[in-house]
XYZ file of N, CA and C in Angstrom:
774
model
N 0.963 -1.619 -0.195
C -0.024 0.053 -0.033
C 0.735 1.398 0.349
N 0.553 2.000 -0.745
C 1.486 3.225 -0.819
C 0.971 4.253 0.082
N 2.464 4.376 0.750
C 2.301 5.432 1.470
C 2.164 7.232 1.454
N 1.553 8.297 1.732
C 0.955 9.748 1.180
C 2.379 10.447 1.909
N 2.904 11.307 1.657
C 3.451 12.108 2.599
C 2.669 13.389 2.650
N 2.577 13.412 4.019
C 1.892 14.446 4.754
C 2.463 15.928 3.694
N 3.209 15.893 3.108
C 3.268 17.302 2.583
C 2.820 17.298 1.309
N 2.088 16.235 0.591
C 1.307 16.164 -0.536
C 0.086 16.579 -0.689
N -0.323 15.820 1.020
C -1.914 15.810 1.410
C -1.881 17.442 1.909
N -1.251 18.290 2.367
C -1.119 19.492 2.644
C -1.747 20.165 1.247
N -0.334 19.988 0.713
C -0.656 20.967 -1.137
C -1.701 20.670 -1.577
N -2.306 19.043 -1.696
C -3.678 18.858 -2.089
C -4.545 19.520 -1.595
N -4.907 19.537 -0.571
C -6.444 20.158 0.669
C -6.016 22.118 -0.262
N -4.666 22.547 0.076
C -4.582 24.222 -0.729
C -5.172 24.197 -1.641
N -5.431 23.198 -3.121
C -5.653 23.037 -4.281
C -7.840 23.197 -3.797
N -7.575 21.596 -3.222
C -9.250 21.883 -2.682
C -9.838 22.935 -2.250
N -9.204 23.693 -1.040
C -9.686 24.262 -0.970
C -10.018 26.059 -1.962
N -8.941 25.853 -2.888
C -8.796 27.304 -3.270
C -9.949 27.065 -4.524
N -10.223 25.391 -4.857
C -11.903 25.814 -5.825
C -12.830 25.446 -5.023
N -13.172 25.477 -3.945
C -14.546 25.978 -3.403
C -14.816 26.811 -2.657
N -13.297 27.219 -2.530
C -14.178 28.911 -1.721
C -14.790 29.684 -2.118
N -14.891 29.883 -3.218
C -16.437 31.134 -3.505
C -16.997 30.514 -2.962
N -18.024 29.577 -3.471
C -18.693 28.283 -2.507
C -19.040 28.331 -1.415
N -18.097 27.807 -0.901
C -18.232 27.827 0.397
C -18.310 29.457 1.433
N -17.379 30.274 1.449
C -17.007 30.947 1.339
C -18.273 31.961 1.760
N -18.226 32.979 3.114
C -19.552 33.801 2.822
C -20.855 33.329 2.494
N -21.459 32.213 1.937
C -22.571 31.979 1.038
C -23.829 32.273 2.255
N -23.575 32.278 3.354
C -24.859 32.526 3.813
C -24.657 33.655 5.444
N -23.601 33.781 5.176
C -22.604 34.802 6.726
C -23.753 36.573 6.558
N -24.182 36.255 5.341
C -25.158 37.693 5.463
C -26.532 37.335 5.728
N -26.955 36.433 4.826
C -28.259 36.078 4.520
C -28.796 35.567 5.900
N -27.688 34.469 6.202
C -28.890 33.829 7.376
C -29.240 35.066 8.885
N -27.945 36.156 8.785
C -28.252 37.061 9.790
C -29.119 38.090 9.057
N -29.618 38.348 8.632
C -30.131 39.489 7.261
C -31.128 40.078 8.631
N -31.887 41.626 8.524
C -32.952 41.946 9.122
C -33.855 41.703 8.373
N -34.434 41.947 8.798
C -36.096 41.475 7.928
C -36.615 41.992 6.395
N -36.118 43.308 6.832
C -36.504 44.422 5.463
C -35.130 44.378 5.170
N -34.531 44.869 3.621
C -33.420 44.935 2.852
C -33.231 46.536 2.900
N -31.740 46.835 3.481
C -31.708 48.332 3.327
C -31.303 48.969 2.427
N -31.113 49.938 2.002
C -30.295 50.674 0.824
C -29.396 50.270 0.595
N -29.257 50.212 -0.948
C -28.020 49.634 -1.272
C -27.107 50.838 -2.356
N -25.676 51.283 -1.869
C -24.952 52.164 -2.407
C -24.715 51.315 -3.807
N -24.874 52.433 -4.851
C -24.854 52.514 -5.877
C -23.842 53.523 -6.788
N -22.605 53.053 -7.758
C -21.965 53.713 -8.294
C -22.261 53.255 -9.741
N -22.254 54.269 -10.644
C -22.434 54.506 -11.674
C -20.333 54.622 -12.438
N -19.586 53.734 -12.780
C -18.701 53.776 -13.804
C -18.455 55.539 -14.469
N -17.683 55.551 -14.056
C -17.417 56.911 -15.301
C -18.448 58.505 -14.507
N -18.729 58.648 -13.665
C -19.750 58.997 -12.863
C -18.843 60.543 -12.422
N -18.077 59.796 -11.879
C -17.196 60.806 -10.969
C -17.186 60.986 -9.763
N -18.016 59.259 -9.276
C -17.316 58.683 -7.641
C -18.410 59.148 -7.453
N -19.537 59.563 -8.429
C -21.184 60.002 -7.856
C -21.811 58.695 -6.923
N -23.079 59.008 -6.230
C -23.627 57.864 -5.789
C -24.443 58.213 -4.886
N -25.774 57.655 -5.052
C -26.870 57.624 -4.794
C -27.955 56.312 -3.686
N -28.748 56.376 -3.785
C -29.783 55.037 -2.947
C -29.798 54.312 -3.961
N -30.287 53.073 -3.805
C -31.145 52.276 -4.539
C -32.164 51.062 -3.985
N -33.509 51.179 -4.222
C -33.873 50.382 -3.074
C -34.239 49.145 -4.007
N -35.324 48.257 -4.153
C -36.034 47.078 -5.150
C -37.007 47.675 -5.788
N -37.283 48.867 -6.016
C -38.208 49.347 -6.639
C -37.277 50.426 -7.360
N -36.402 51.111 -6.790
C -36.157 52.378 -8.450
C -34.189 52.233 -7.960
N -33.244 52.912 -8.876
C -31.903 53.176 -9.350
C -32.315 54.441 -9.101
N -31.119 55.147 -8.566
C -30.812 56.621 -8.201
C -29.090 56.410 -8.158
N -28.440 58.378 -8.801
C -27.464 58.777 -8.436
C -27.616 60.451 -8.301
N -27.282 60.113 -6.903
C -27.420 61.552 -6.318
C -28.987 62.148 -6.886
N -29.946 61.351 -6.294
C -31.095 61.203 -5.914
C -32.244 61.689 -7.298
N -31.322 60.883 -8.491
C -31.527 61.151 -9.648
C -32.042 59.534 -10.658
N -33.091 59.733 -10.753
C -33.717 57.910 -11.322
C -32.886 57.931 -12.815
N -32.229 56.915 -12.981
C -31.609 55.995 -13.901
C -32.744 55.347 -14.757
N -32.430 55.874 -15.824
C -33.246 54.619 -16.778
C -33.038 53.373 -16.735
N -33.432 52.192 -16.993
C -33.658 51.142 -17.015
C -32.865 50.560 -18.476
N -31.019 50.651 -18.492
C -30.417 50.386 -19.633
C -29.384 49.581 -19.860
N -28.802 49.525 -20.552
C -27.649 48.640 -20.343
C -26.835 48.600 -19.566
N -26.513 50.196 -19.319
C -25.583 49.975 -18.475
C -25.887 50.035 -16.427
N -27.354 49.948 -16.511
C -27.349 49.608 -15.281
C -28.133 48.318 -14.910
N -28.825 47.816 -16.160
C -29.275 46.533 -16.100
C -28.570 44.854 -15.214
N -27.457 45.345 -15.382
C -26.497 44.768 -14.682
C -27.316 44.495 -13.032
N -26.896 44.957 -12.503
C -27.687 45.254 -10.977
C -29.010 44.578 -11.342
N -30.269 45.549 -11.977
C -31.623 45.559 -11.959
C -31.265 43.521 -12.113
N -30.679 43.366 -12.862
C -30.865 41.658 -13.199
C -30.321 41.122 -11.930
N -29.313 41.125 -11.236
C -28.881 40.393 -10.086
C -29.743 40.530 -9.051
N -30.698 42.105 -8.764
C -31.734 41.329 -8.135
C -33.148 40.977 -8.903
N -33.508 41.023 -9.938
C -34.273 40.155 -10.056
C -34.473 38.610 -9.887
N -32.981 38.333 -10.146
C -32.570 37.238 -10.455
C -32.602 36.278 -8.590
N -32.001 37.245 -7.428
C -31.854 37.077 -5.804
C -33.647 37.005 -5.324
N -34.583 37.838 -6.225
C -35.995 37.889 -5.625
C -36.465 36.181 -6.317
N -36.630 36.674 -7.962
C -37.345 35.406 -8.833
C -37.004 34.394 -8.595
N -35.325 33.967 -8.650
C -35.281 32.339 -8.779
C -34.505 31.717 -7.685
N -35.568 30.790 -7.028
C -35.347 30.173 -5.450
C -34.883 29.036 -5.661
N -34.457 28.570 -6.613
C -33.600 27.469 -6.530
C -33.346 26.724 -7.949
N -31.981 26.273 -8.158
C -32.010 26.079 -9.440
C -30.687 25.331 -9.085
N -30.165 25.182 -10.683
C -28.865 24.107 -11.049
C -27.948 24.819 -12.164
N -26.866 24.841 -12.121
C -25.996 25.223 -13.182
C -24.468 24.523 -13.130
N -23.974 24.188 -14.358
C -22.806 23.941 -15.146
C -21.984 24.981 -14.335
N -20.864 25.121 -14.149
C -19.341 25.791 -13.778
C -17.982 24.874 -14.102
N -17.549 26.210 -14.680
C -16.255 25.423 -15.665
C -15.186 26.659 -14.399
N -14.119 26.201 -13.393
C -13.307 27.254 -12.557
C -11.821 27.494 -13.356
N -11.410 28.731 -13.100
C -10.246 29.017 -13.334
C -9.521 29.702 -12.474
N -8.469 29.821 -11.987
C -7.511 30.024 -10.713
C -7.288 32.174 -11.558
N -7.393 32.910 -10.955
C -6.773 34.336 -11.624
C -5.388 34.769 -10.396
N -4.172 35.015 -11.917
C -3.177 35.414 -10.976
C -2.268 36.556 -12.009
N -1.690 37.275 -11.073
C -1.101 38.367 -11.236
C -0.424 38.257 -13.107
N 0.017 37.313 -13.337
C 1.204 37.170 -13.977
C -0.060 37.071 -15.202
N -1.230 37.164 -15.168
C -1.855 37.064 -16.789
C -2.238 35.720 -17.057
N -1.955 34.532 -16.215
C -2.093 33.325 -16.881
C -3.216 32.434 -16.129
N -4.074 31.896 -16.782
C -5.417 32.148 -15.983
C -5.994 30.847 -16.170
N -5.100 30.038 -15.338
C -5.633 28.059 -15.718
C -6.554 27.734 -15.333
N -7.048 26.772 -16.090
C -8.640 26.129 -16.021
C -8.408 25.304 -15.085
N -8.969 25.046 -13.105
C -9.057 24.431 -11.996
C -9.932 22.965 -12.383
N -10.837 23.248 -13.443
C -11.773 21.896 -12.931
C -13.321 22.086 -13.669
N -13.757 21.757 -13.279
C -15.849 21.638 -13.556
C -15.923 21.409 -12.282
N -17.429 21.764 -12.200
C -18.132 21.424 -10.602
C -19.936 21.990 -11.491
N -20.560 21.107 -10.518
C -21.805 21.527 -10.508
C -22.697 22.034 -9.250
N -23.103 22.983 -9.547
C -24.295 23.757 -8.486
C -25.008 23.754 -8.324
N -26.129 23.301 -7.183
C -27.809 23.025 -7.269
C -28.082 23.782 -5.769
N -28.564 25.107 -5.779
C -28.657 25.591 -4.558
C -30.934 25.746 -4.406
N -31.113 26.369 -2.946
C -32.295 26.335 -2.463
C -32.318 27.592 -1.489
N -32.277 29.295 -2.039
C -32.511 30.268 -0.417
C -32.961 29.444 0.170
N -32.977 29.971 1.935
C -31.823 30.348 1.684
C -30.503 29.940 2.077
N -30.684 28.695 2.465
C -29.648 27.966 3.002
C -29.176 26.496 2.417
N -29.116 26.459 1.952
C -29.005 24.695 1.105
C -28.719 24.508 -0.248
N -27.324 24.185 -0.273
C -26.436 24.569 -1.563
C -25.700 23.034 -1.553
N -26.008 22.805 -2.910
C -24.719 21.445 -3.400
C -23.695 21.634 -4.338
N -22.606 21.590 -4.182
C -21.578 21.643 -5.373
C -20.338 20.672 -5.141
N -20.647 19.922 -6.244
C -20.019 18.922 -6.702
C -18.846 18.816 -7.658
N -17.710 19.110 -7.186
C -16.455 19.335 -7.999
C -16.224 18.052 -8.588
N -15.772 17.808 -10.332
C -15.262 16.596 -10.816
C -13.862 17.052 -10.641
N -13.239 15.925 -11.498
C -11.995 16.048 -11.435
C -11.159 16.747 -12.468
N -9.574 17.189 -12.568
C -9.227 16.150 -11.218
C -9.422 16.345 -9.623
N -10.301 17.214 -8.967
C -10.386 17.041 -7.645
C -11.897 16.808 -7.596
N -11.967 15.669 -7.034
C -12.957 15.036 -6.966
C -13.985 15.201 -5.384
N -14.848 16.426 -5.195
C -15.540 17.212 -4.019
C -16.928 17.498 -3.811
N -17.121 16.651 -2.978
C -18.511 17.160 -2.901
C -19.193 18.150 -1.455
N -19.254 19.512 -1.576
C -19.855 20.403 -0.916
C -21.100 20.346 -0.441
N -22.059 19.906 0.906
C -23.150 20.268 0.494
C -23.672 21.193 2.033
N -24.426 22.321 2.008
C -24.844 22.945 2.695
C -26.645 21.764 2.559
N -27.123 21.882 4.449
C -28.257 21.088 4.569
C -29.087 22.128 5.211
N -29.180 23.764 5.681
C -29.441 24.378 6.514
C -28.305 24.423 7.717
N -28.010 23.621 8.385
C -27.393 23.409 9.436
C -26.317 23.319 9.888
N -26.017 22.289 8.756
C -24.293 22.004 8.618
C -23.760 22.343 7.704
N -22.555 21.859 7.347
C -21.474 22.070 6.678
C -21.433 21.003 6.343
N -21.326 20.257 4.965
C -20.643 18.916 5.026
C -19.573 19.245 3.283
N -18.255 18.472 3.558
C -17.337 18.558 2.840
C -16.582 17.677 2.479
N -16.785 16.792 1.774
C -16.116 15.177 1.803
C -14.993 14.798 0.045
N -13.976 14.942 0.645
C -13.201 14.528 0.162
C -13.214 13.336 -0.290
N -13.937 12.264 -1.839
C -13.322 11.293 -2.144
C -12.123 10.849 -2.324
N -11.396 11.545 -2.416
C -9.617 10.711 -2.645
C -9.146 10.586 -1.463
N -8.849 11.571 -1.063
C -8.591 11.293 0.826
C -9.556 10.640 1.637
N -10.714 10.745 1.300
C -11.922 8.992 1.937
C -11.631 9.680 3.218
N -12.180 11.483 3.214
C -11.950 12.156 4.361
C -13.492 12.459 4.160
N -14.067 13.049 5.583
C -15.486 13.821 5.869
C -15.483 14.330 6.886
N -15.134 16.183 6.229
C -15.571 17.351 7.446
C -16.614 17.282 7.657
N -17.020 18.103 8.897
C -18.297 18.632 9.320
C -18.668 19.662 10.043
N -19.138 20.421 10.348
C -18.888 21.899 10.873
C -20.596 22.799 11.173
N -21.293 23.268 11.831
C -21.959 24.286 11.472
C -22.044 24.935 10.740
N -23.228 25.183 9.735
C -23.285 25.998 8.964
C -22.852 27.274 8.976
N -23.033 27.868 9.982
C -23.041 29.360 10.736
C -21.727 29.998 10.896
N -21.362 29.042 11.854
C -19.608 29.661 11.717
C -18.631 29.053 10.185
N -19.551 27.947 9.983
C -17.968 27.775 8.899
C -18.386 29.115 7.782
N -19.480 29.530 7.667
C -19.416 30.635 6.709
C -19.508 32.043 7.551
N -19.500 32.127 8.133
C -19.013 33.639 9.012
C -18.180 33.950 8.542
N -18.199 35.432 8.068
C -16.547 35.585 8.005
C -16.040 36.087 7.046
N -17.139 34.865 5.312
C -16.334 35.179 4.497
C -16.750 35.478 3.264
N -16.604 35.313 1.737
C -17.169 36.481 1.091
C -18.227 36.114 -0.150
N -18.956 35.144 -1.159
C -19.979 35.113 -1.611
C -21.058 34.934 -1.723
N -22.049 35.299 -1.451
C -23.551 34.871 -1.426
C -24.687 35.336 -2.226
N -23.427 36.505 -3.473
C -23.953 37.127 -3.967
C -25.171 36.560 -5.229
N -24.894 34.940 -5.461
C -25.917 34.486 -6.405
C -26.668 33.708 -5.559
N -25.925 33.212 -4.389
C -26.939 31.948 -4.346
C -27.599 31.768 -2.399
N -28.005 33.534 -2.023
C -27.797 33.922 -1.109
C -29.017 34.685 -0.733
N -29.670 35.471 -0.499
C -30.934 36.232 -0.026
C -31.162 37.154 -0.596
N -32.060 37.708 -1.162
C -31.913 39.247 -1.364
C -31.149 40.157 -0.386
N -31.479 40.244 0.406
C -31.857 40.839 2.035
C -29.918 41.119 2.074
N -28.743 40.467 1.395
C -27.148 41.015 1.521
C -26.628 41.959 0.556
N -27.901 42.238 -0.068
C -27.393 43.363 -1.120
C -26.884 44.944 -0.061
N -27.956 44.533 1.122
C -27.476 45.751 1.749
C -26.075 46.046 2.688
N -25.055 44.535 2.570
C -23.863 44.694 2.647
C -23.184 45.177 2.008
N -23.375 45.137 0.300
C -22.540 45.739 -0.568
C -22.762 47.040 -1.057
N -21.767 47.378 -1.885
C -21.694 48.906 -2.371
C -21.392 48.070 -3.487
N -22.391 48.625 -4.910
C -21.767 48.509 -5.919
C -21.762 49.420 -6.879
N -21.275 49.133 -8.175
C -19.920 49.908 -9.261
C -20.635 49.260 -10.043
N -21.756 50.078 -12.024
C -22.240 49.491 -13.196
C -20.765 49.811 -13.896
N -20.191 48.582 -14.188
C -18.823 48.336 -15.493
C -19.770 48.490 -16.495
N -18.568 49.162 -17.432
C -18.930 49.344 -18.871
C -19.560 47.467 -19.256
N -19.998 47.059 -20.209
C -20.081 46.414 -20.558
C -18.527 45.779 -21.508
N -18.554 44.515 -21.351
C -17.267 43.822 -22.203
C -17.349 42.297 -22.671
N -17.334 41.986 -23.332
C -17.098 40.068 -24.519
C -18.592 40.276 -24.064
N -19.456 40.857 -24.287
C -20.806 40.543 -24.834
C -21.396 40.613 -22.898
N -21.153 40.737 -22.334
C -21.550 40.700 -21.105
C -21.925 41.934 -20.246
N -22.931 42.265 -19.397
C -22.974 43.677 -18.767
C -22.161 43.710 -17.224
N -21.823 44.291 -16.287
C -20.892 43.634 -15.290
C -21.387 45.018 -14.189
N -21.225 44.118 -13.329
C -21.391 44.302 -11.655
C -19.700 44.280 -11.344
N -19.371 45.106 -10.290
C -18.537 45.288 -9.102
C -19.310 45.225 -7.873
N -18.879 43.779 -7.037
C -19.720 44.429 -5.853
C -18.500 44.494 -4.467
N -18.500 45.472 -3.593
C -17.574 45.514 -2.830
C -18.266 45.535 -1.230
N -17.496 44.738 -0.314
C -18.456 44.630 0.625
C -18.083 46.106 2.098
N -19.160 46.623 2.040
C -19.433 47.962 3.399
C -18.459 47.711 4.676
N -17.824 45.961 4.816
C -17.472 46.132 5.619
C -16.556 44.612 5.548
N -15.305 45.248 4.596
C -14.592 43.747 4.073
C -14.046 42.754 5.511
N -14.683 41.149 5.045
C -14.169 40.281 5.498
C -13.160 39.268 4.587
N -11.568 38.655 5.391
C -11.540 37.758 5.345
C -9.882 38.526 4.230
N -9.481 37.969 3.002
C -8.708 38.609 1.782
C -9.597 39.087 0.882
N -10.748 39.026 0.688
C -11.791 39.532 -0.286
C -11.153 40.581 -0.600
N -11.226 41.937 -2.155
C -11.436 42.860 -2.414
C -12.584 43.083 -2.937
N -12.433 42.335 -3.879
C -14.238 42.756 -4.788
C -14.606 41.305 -5.425
N -15.755 41.196 -6.206
C -16.104 40.448 -6.393
C -17.017 41.380 -8.092
N -16.806 40.553 -9.272
C -17.114 40.875 -10.305
C -18.372 40.238 -11.049
N -19.719 40.375 -11.365
C -20.575 39.684 -12.291
C -20.642 40.114 -13.000
N -20.826 38.984 -14.079
C -21.024 39.723 -15.727
C -22.648 38.774 -15.493
N -23.643 39.380 -16.532
C -24.439 38.821 -17.129
C -24.737 39.236 -18.135
N -26.002 38.410 -18.798
C -26.308 38.154 -19.566
C -27.810 37.666 -19.750
N -29.328 38.413 -20.703
C -30.002 38.501 -20.561
C -30.511 37.952 -18.841
N -29.964 38.382 -18.288
C -30.715 38.733 -16.993
C -29.985 37.244 -16.497
N -29.235 36.712 -16.547
C -28.739 35.675 -15.838
C -27.123 35.850 -15.820
N -26.707 35.333 -14.545
C -25.208 35.127 -14.473
C -24.607 34.813 -15.256
N -23.126 34.599 -15.595
C -22.043 34.218 -16.804
C -21.362 33.955 -16.470
N -21.015 35.447 -15.698
C -19.639 34.985 -14.965
C -19.365 35.524 -14.329
N -18.692 35.451 -12.253
C -18.222 35.738 -11.227
C -16.852 35.583 -10.816
N -16.453 36.960 -10.705
C -14.654 36.497 -10.446
C -14.852 37.352 -9.026
N -13.875 36.296 -8.571
C -13.764 37.422 -7.293
C -11.991 37.367 -6.776
N -11.708 38.476 -6.646
C -10.632 38.954 -6.371
C -9.557 39.524 -5.044
N -8.645 38.985 -4.484
C -7.984 39.450 -2.984
C -7.402 40.293 -3.613
N -6.938 40.959 -2.179
C -6.386 42.351 -1.741
C -4.658 41.616 -2.467
N -4.791 40.786 -2.991
C -3.132 40.955 -3.833
C -3.342 40.429 -5.701
N -4.460 41.226 -5.866
C -5.361 40.900 -7.004
C -5.320 39.212 -7.721
N -5.001 38.340 -7.087
C -5.572 37.254 -7.314
C -7.186 36.547 -7.242
N -7.184 35.068 -7.648
C -8.275 35.009 -6.980
C -9.139 33.749 -8.502
N -10.387 33.307 -8.125
C -10.819 32.681 -8.669
C -11.645 33.153 -9.993
N -12.406 32.538 -11.105
C -13.465 32.753 -11.944
C -14.314 31.543 -11.600
N -15.271 32.537 -12.103
C -17.122 30.828 -12.064
C -17.284 31.031 -13.704
N -17.437 30.609 -14.699
C -18.013 30.170 -15.495
C -19.012 29.516 -15.307
N -20.320 30.380 -15.925
C -21.769 29.268 -15.339
C -21.926 29.236 -16.553
N -22.638 27.833 -17.213
C -23.506 27.132 -18.650
C -24.745 26.636 -18.234
N -25.464 26.468 -18.887
C -26.450 25.370 -18.864
C -27.199 25.623 -17.148
N -27.988 26.597 -17.488
C -28.928 27.278 -16.121
C -30.491 26.282 -16.435
N -30.683 25.730 -14.966
C -32.040 24.650 -14.818
C -32.893 25.956 -13.735
N -33.779 26.252 -13.801
C -34.222 27.211 -13.018
C -35.333 26.025 -12.732
N -34.881 25.145 -12.281
C -36.179 24.420 -11.356
C -35.836 24.064 -10.129
N -37.082 23.476 -9.851
C -37.042 23.536 -8.314
C -36.197 21.714 -8.316
N -35.218 22.144 -6.582
C -34.401 20.981 -6.759
C -34.151 19.962 -5.683
N -34.293 18.504 -6.135
C -35.821 17.882 -4.873
C -34.702 18.101 -3.836
N -35.050 17.493 -2.401
C -35.165 18.208 -1.514
C -33.964 16.587 -1.033
N -34.021 15.599 -1.719
C -32.857 14.732 -1.277
C -31.471 15.427 -1.681
N -31.543 16.044 -2.993
C -29.962 16.849 -2.867
C -28.817 17.333 -2.081
N -29.938 18.104 -0.926
C -29.217 18.719 0.128
C -29.510 17.617 1.113
N -29.288 16.797 1.236
C -28.864 15.518 1.870
C -28.028 14.833 2.216
N -27.202 15.077 3.200
C -25.672 14.600 2.838
C -26.209 12.753 3.646
N -25.670 11.577 2.574
C -25.315 10.507 2.769
C -24.113 9.905 3.584
N -23.690 9.388 4.565
C -22.643 8.989 5.165
C -21.681 7.727 4.267
N -20.890 7.900 3.520
C -20.926 6.715 3.161
C -19.987 5.836 3.790
N -19.626 4.588 3.679
C -19.028 3.591 4.556
C -17.750 3.466 4.153
N -17.315 2.952 5.378
C -15.842 3.206 5.537
C -15.170 4.455 5.730
N -15.477 5.491 6.018
C -14.784 7.207 5.714
C -14.755 7.439 6.543
N -13.651 8.055 6.998
C -13.229 9.080 8.248
C -14.297 9.921 8.016
N -14.655 10.619 9.491
C -15.467 11.366 9.643
C -14.696 12.311 10.673
N -14.845 13.853 10.839
C -13.881 15.183 11.389
C -14.779 16.049 11.689
N -15.534 15.960 12.908
C -16.527 17.284 13.570
C -15.931 18.476 14.111
N -15.839 19.512 13.703
C -15.631 20.341 13.436
C -16.530 20.994 14.316
N -16.294 22.387 15.982
C -17.092 22.774 16.375
C -17.755 24.300 15.667
N -16.847 24.416 14.717
C -16.731 26.019 14.342
C -15.642 25.966 12.450
């Protein structure tokens, strides 16, 4: 039987964590603890000399002046409607690592299923075979190659980490400042920056087409990050069984308090 060196295991764990960070990080940190009604959202328009205004789910404004719903602001409108109207969905995801040298290697693919506000299933494929599942109470991480399952309280696991902008609650919009960016590569772009920075995340860019998210790019303070490219959206309810973790036989279980 081959003995695996601890250094190799440590390296593999770092790779797996990098691949799933955007999903497991901060997925529900804001949505679980959000207030009953959303607060106004700070919106700024790229090229508007830093002007900003208030927006609610009914209107968008810069310095108190209404903005017409054109391609420049539809990215925010698309995000707002997506969070409000799409309560459950499935999508295929392609992952790339963002590096400062401009080389953005592909890390693999995954499937994502979610049901707002506190359930999701992230199943990554080769070369990193891992399942991350939130069942509303606990977060389960099953590394099939390492034959190991880690479980921890959902709220504790996700507290202080970065992205519920696609699969969390609409209420978390109040936790971000948004900047509408120019259209690029056929997508309408939106930049989101947390009002209270948590962890190493600097900002999140979202690209929309026809009202649906196509790209999410998370950038850290060092200019590195992860890029998630979405395809084949299925806007249908996901079976409840998909969010129940079944413990495999003969697999090590590690329970964590937080």
